[in-house]
Tab-separated table of C-alpha atoms in Angstrom:
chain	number	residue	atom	x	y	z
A	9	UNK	CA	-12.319	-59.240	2.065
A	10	UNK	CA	-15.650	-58.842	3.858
A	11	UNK	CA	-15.966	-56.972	6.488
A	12	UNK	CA	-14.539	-58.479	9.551
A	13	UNK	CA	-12.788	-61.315	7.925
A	14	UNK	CA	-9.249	-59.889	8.854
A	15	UNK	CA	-9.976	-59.957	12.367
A	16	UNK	CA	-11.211	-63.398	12.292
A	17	UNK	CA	-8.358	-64.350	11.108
A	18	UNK	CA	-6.107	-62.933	13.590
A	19	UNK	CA	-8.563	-64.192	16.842
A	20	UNK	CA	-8.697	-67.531	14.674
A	21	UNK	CA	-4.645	-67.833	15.305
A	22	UNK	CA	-5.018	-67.209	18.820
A	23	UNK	CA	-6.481	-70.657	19.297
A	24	UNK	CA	-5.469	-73.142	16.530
A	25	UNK	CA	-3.685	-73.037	12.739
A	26	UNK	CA	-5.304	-71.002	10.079
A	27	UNK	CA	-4.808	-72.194	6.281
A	28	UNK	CA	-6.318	-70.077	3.552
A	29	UNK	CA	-8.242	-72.026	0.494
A	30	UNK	CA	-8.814	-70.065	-2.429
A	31	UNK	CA	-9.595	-70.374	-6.084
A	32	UNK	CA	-7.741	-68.660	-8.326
A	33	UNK	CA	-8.970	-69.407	-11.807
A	34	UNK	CA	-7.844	-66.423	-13.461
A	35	UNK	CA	-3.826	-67.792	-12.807
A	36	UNK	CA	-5.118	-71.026	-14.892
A	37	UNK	CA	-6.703	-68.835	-17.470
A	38	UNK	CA	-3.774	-66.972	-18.009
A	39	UNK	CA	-5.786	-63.605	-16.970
A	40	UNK	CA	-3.310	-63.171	-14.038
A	41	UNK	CA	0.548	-63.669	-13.186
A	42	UNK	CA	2.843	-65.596	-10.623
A	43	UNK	CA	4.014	-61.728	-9.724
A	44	UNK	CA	0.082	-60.609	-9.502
A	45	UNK	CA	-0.861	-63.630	-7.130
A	46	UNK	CA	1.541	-62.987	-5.225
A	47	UNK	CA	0.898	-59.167	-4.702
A	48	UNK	CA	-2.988	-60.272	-4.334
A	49	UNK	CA	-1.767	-62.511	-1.296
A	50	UNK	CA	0.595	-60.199	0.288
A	51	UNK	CA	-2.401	-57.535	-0.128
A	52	UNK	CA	-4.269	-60.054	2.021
A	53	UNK	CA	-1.108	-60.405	4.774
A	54	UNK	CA	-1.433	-56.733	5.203
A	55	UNK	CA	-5.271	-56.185	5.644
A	56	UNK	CA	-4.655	-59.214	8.131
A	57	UNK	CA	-1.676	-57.487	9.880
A	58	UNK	CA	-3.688	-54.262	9.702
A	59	UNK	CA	-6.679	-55.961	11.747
A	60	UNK	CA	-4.205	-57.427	14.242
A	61	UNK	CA	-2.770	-54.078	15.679
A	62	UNK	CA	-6.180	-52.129	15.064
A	63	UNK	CA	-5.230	-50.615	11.797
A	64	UNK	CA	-1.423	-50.599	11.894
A	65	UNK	CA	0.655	-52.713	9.881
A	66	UNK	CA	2.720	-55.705	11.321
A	67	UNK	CA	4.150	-58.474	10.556
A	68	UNK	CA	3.287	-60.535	13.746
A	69	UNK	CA	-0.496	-60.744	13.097
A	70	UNK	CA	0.448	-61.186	9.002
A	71	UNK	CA	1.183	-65.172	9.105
A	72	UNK	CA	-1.152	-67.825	7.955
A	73	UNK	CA	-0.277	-71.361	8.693
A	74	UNK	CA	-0.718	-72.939	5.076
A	75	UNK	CA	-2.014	-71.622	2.072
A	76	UNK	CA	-3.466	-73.632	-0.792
A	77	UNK	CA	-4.603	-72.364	-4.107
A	78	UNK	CA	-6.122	-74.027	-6.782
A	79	UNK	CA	-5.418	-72.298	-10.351
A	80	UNK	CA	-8.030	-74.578	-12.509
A	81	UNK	CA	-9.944	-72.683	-14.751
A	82	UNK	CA	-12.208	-75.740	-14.873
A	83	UNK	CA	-14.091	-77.812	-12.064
A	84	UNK	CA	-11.478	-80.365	-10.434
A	85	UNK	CA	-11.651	-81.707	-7.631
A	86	UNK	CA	-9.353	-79.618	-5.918
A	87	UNK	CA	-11.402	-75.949	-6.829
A	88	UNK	CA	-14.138	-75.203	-4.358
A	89	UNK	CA	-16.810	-76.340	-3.985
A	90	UNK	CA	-15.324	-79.573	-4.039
A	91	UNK	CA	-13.410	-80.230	-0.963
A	92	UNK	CA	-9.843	-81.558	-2.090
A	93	UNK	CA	-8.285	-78.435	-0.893
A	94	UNK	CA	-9.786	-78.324	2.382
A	95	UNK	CA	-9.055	-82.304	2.460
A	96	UNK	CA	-5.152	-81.513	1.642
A	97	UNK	CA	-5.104	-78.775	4.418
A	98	UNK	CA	-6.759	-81.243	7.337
A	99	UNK	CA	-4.397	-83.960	6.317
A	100	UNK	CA	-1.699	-81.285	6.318
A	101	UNK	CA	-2.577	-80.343	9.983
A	102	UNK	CA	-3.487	-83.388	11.275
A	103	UNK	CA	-6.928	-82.213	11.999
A	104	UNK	CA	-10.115	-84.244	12.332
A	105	UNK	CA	-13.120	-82.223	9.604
A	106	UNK	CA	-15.508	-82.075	13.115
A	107	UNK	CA	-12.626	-79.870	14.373
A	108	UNK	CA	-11.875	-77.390	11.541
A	109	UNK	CA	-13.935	-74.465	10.641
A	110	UNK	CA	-14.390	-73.187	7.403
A	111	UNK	CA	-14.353	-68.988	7.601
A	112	UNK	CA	-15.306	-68.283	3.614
A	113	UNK	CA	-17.104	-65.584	1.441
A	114	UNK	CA	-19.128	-67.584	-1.016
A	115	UNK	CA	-21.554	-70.426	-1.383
A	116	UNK	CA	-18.903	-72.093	-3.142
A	117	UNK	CA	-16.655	-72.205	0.578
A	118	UNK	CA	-19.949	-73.444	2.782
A	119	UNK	CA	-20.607	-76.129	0.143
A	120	UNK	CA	-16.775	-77.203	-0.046
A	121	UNK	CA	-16.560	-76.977	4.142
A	122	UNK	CA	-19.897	-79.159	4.157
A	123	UNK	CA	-18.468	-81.789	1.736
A	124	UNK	CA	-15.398	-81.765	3.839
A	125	UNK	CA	-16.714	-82.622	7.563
A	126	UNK	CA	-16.063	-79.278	8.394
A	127	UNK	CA	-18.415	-76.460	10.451
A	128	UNK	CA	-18.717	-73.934	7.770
């Protein structure tokens, strides 16, 4: 994560539903497991849980409201930067693109959020 992302999150949740987007090519590559996504996202419920309680573990600041991954280890139009993903998550949560934000780490997210409606 960069550095402050965590807490983002957790202030995020204060004030509307959070959904993390990610790519995860490596799963459609066969470079990574079901078992080692999985510890990879309950790595990242922890480092959010952390930020929550200033650095202590707990589950009440560990929750995102949807997650969507995209395992193509080609372009699709699902994988960021293309916006399916972010399109499945506002349909999801009933949310209007001029009311989401996009919170990412990479060109890749601003350019998805941008071809989405979203604020990036």
């Amino acid at each position: 994560l960069i550095p402050g992302s965590a807490g983002a999150i957790t202030r995020l949740r204060l004030f509307a539903p959070v959904a993390v987007v990610t790519n995860q090519s490596a799963r459609g590559k066969g470079l990574l497991s079901a078992a080692g996504l999985d510890e990879i996202h309950e790595r990242l419920r922890h480092l959010i849980a952390s930020a929550a309680r200033g650095g202590l573990a707990s589950e009440d600041g560990s929750r995102w409201d949807g997650l969507y991954v995209c395992e193509d280890a080609f372009p699709s139009s699902r994988k960021k930067p293309a916006a399916g993903m972010l399109l499945e998550a506002l349909h999801d949560f009933t949310c209007e693109p001029s009311e989401a934000v996009m919170v990412g780490d990479s060109w890749s997210d601003v350019v998805a959020a941008r071809r989405a409606g979203c604020a990036p």
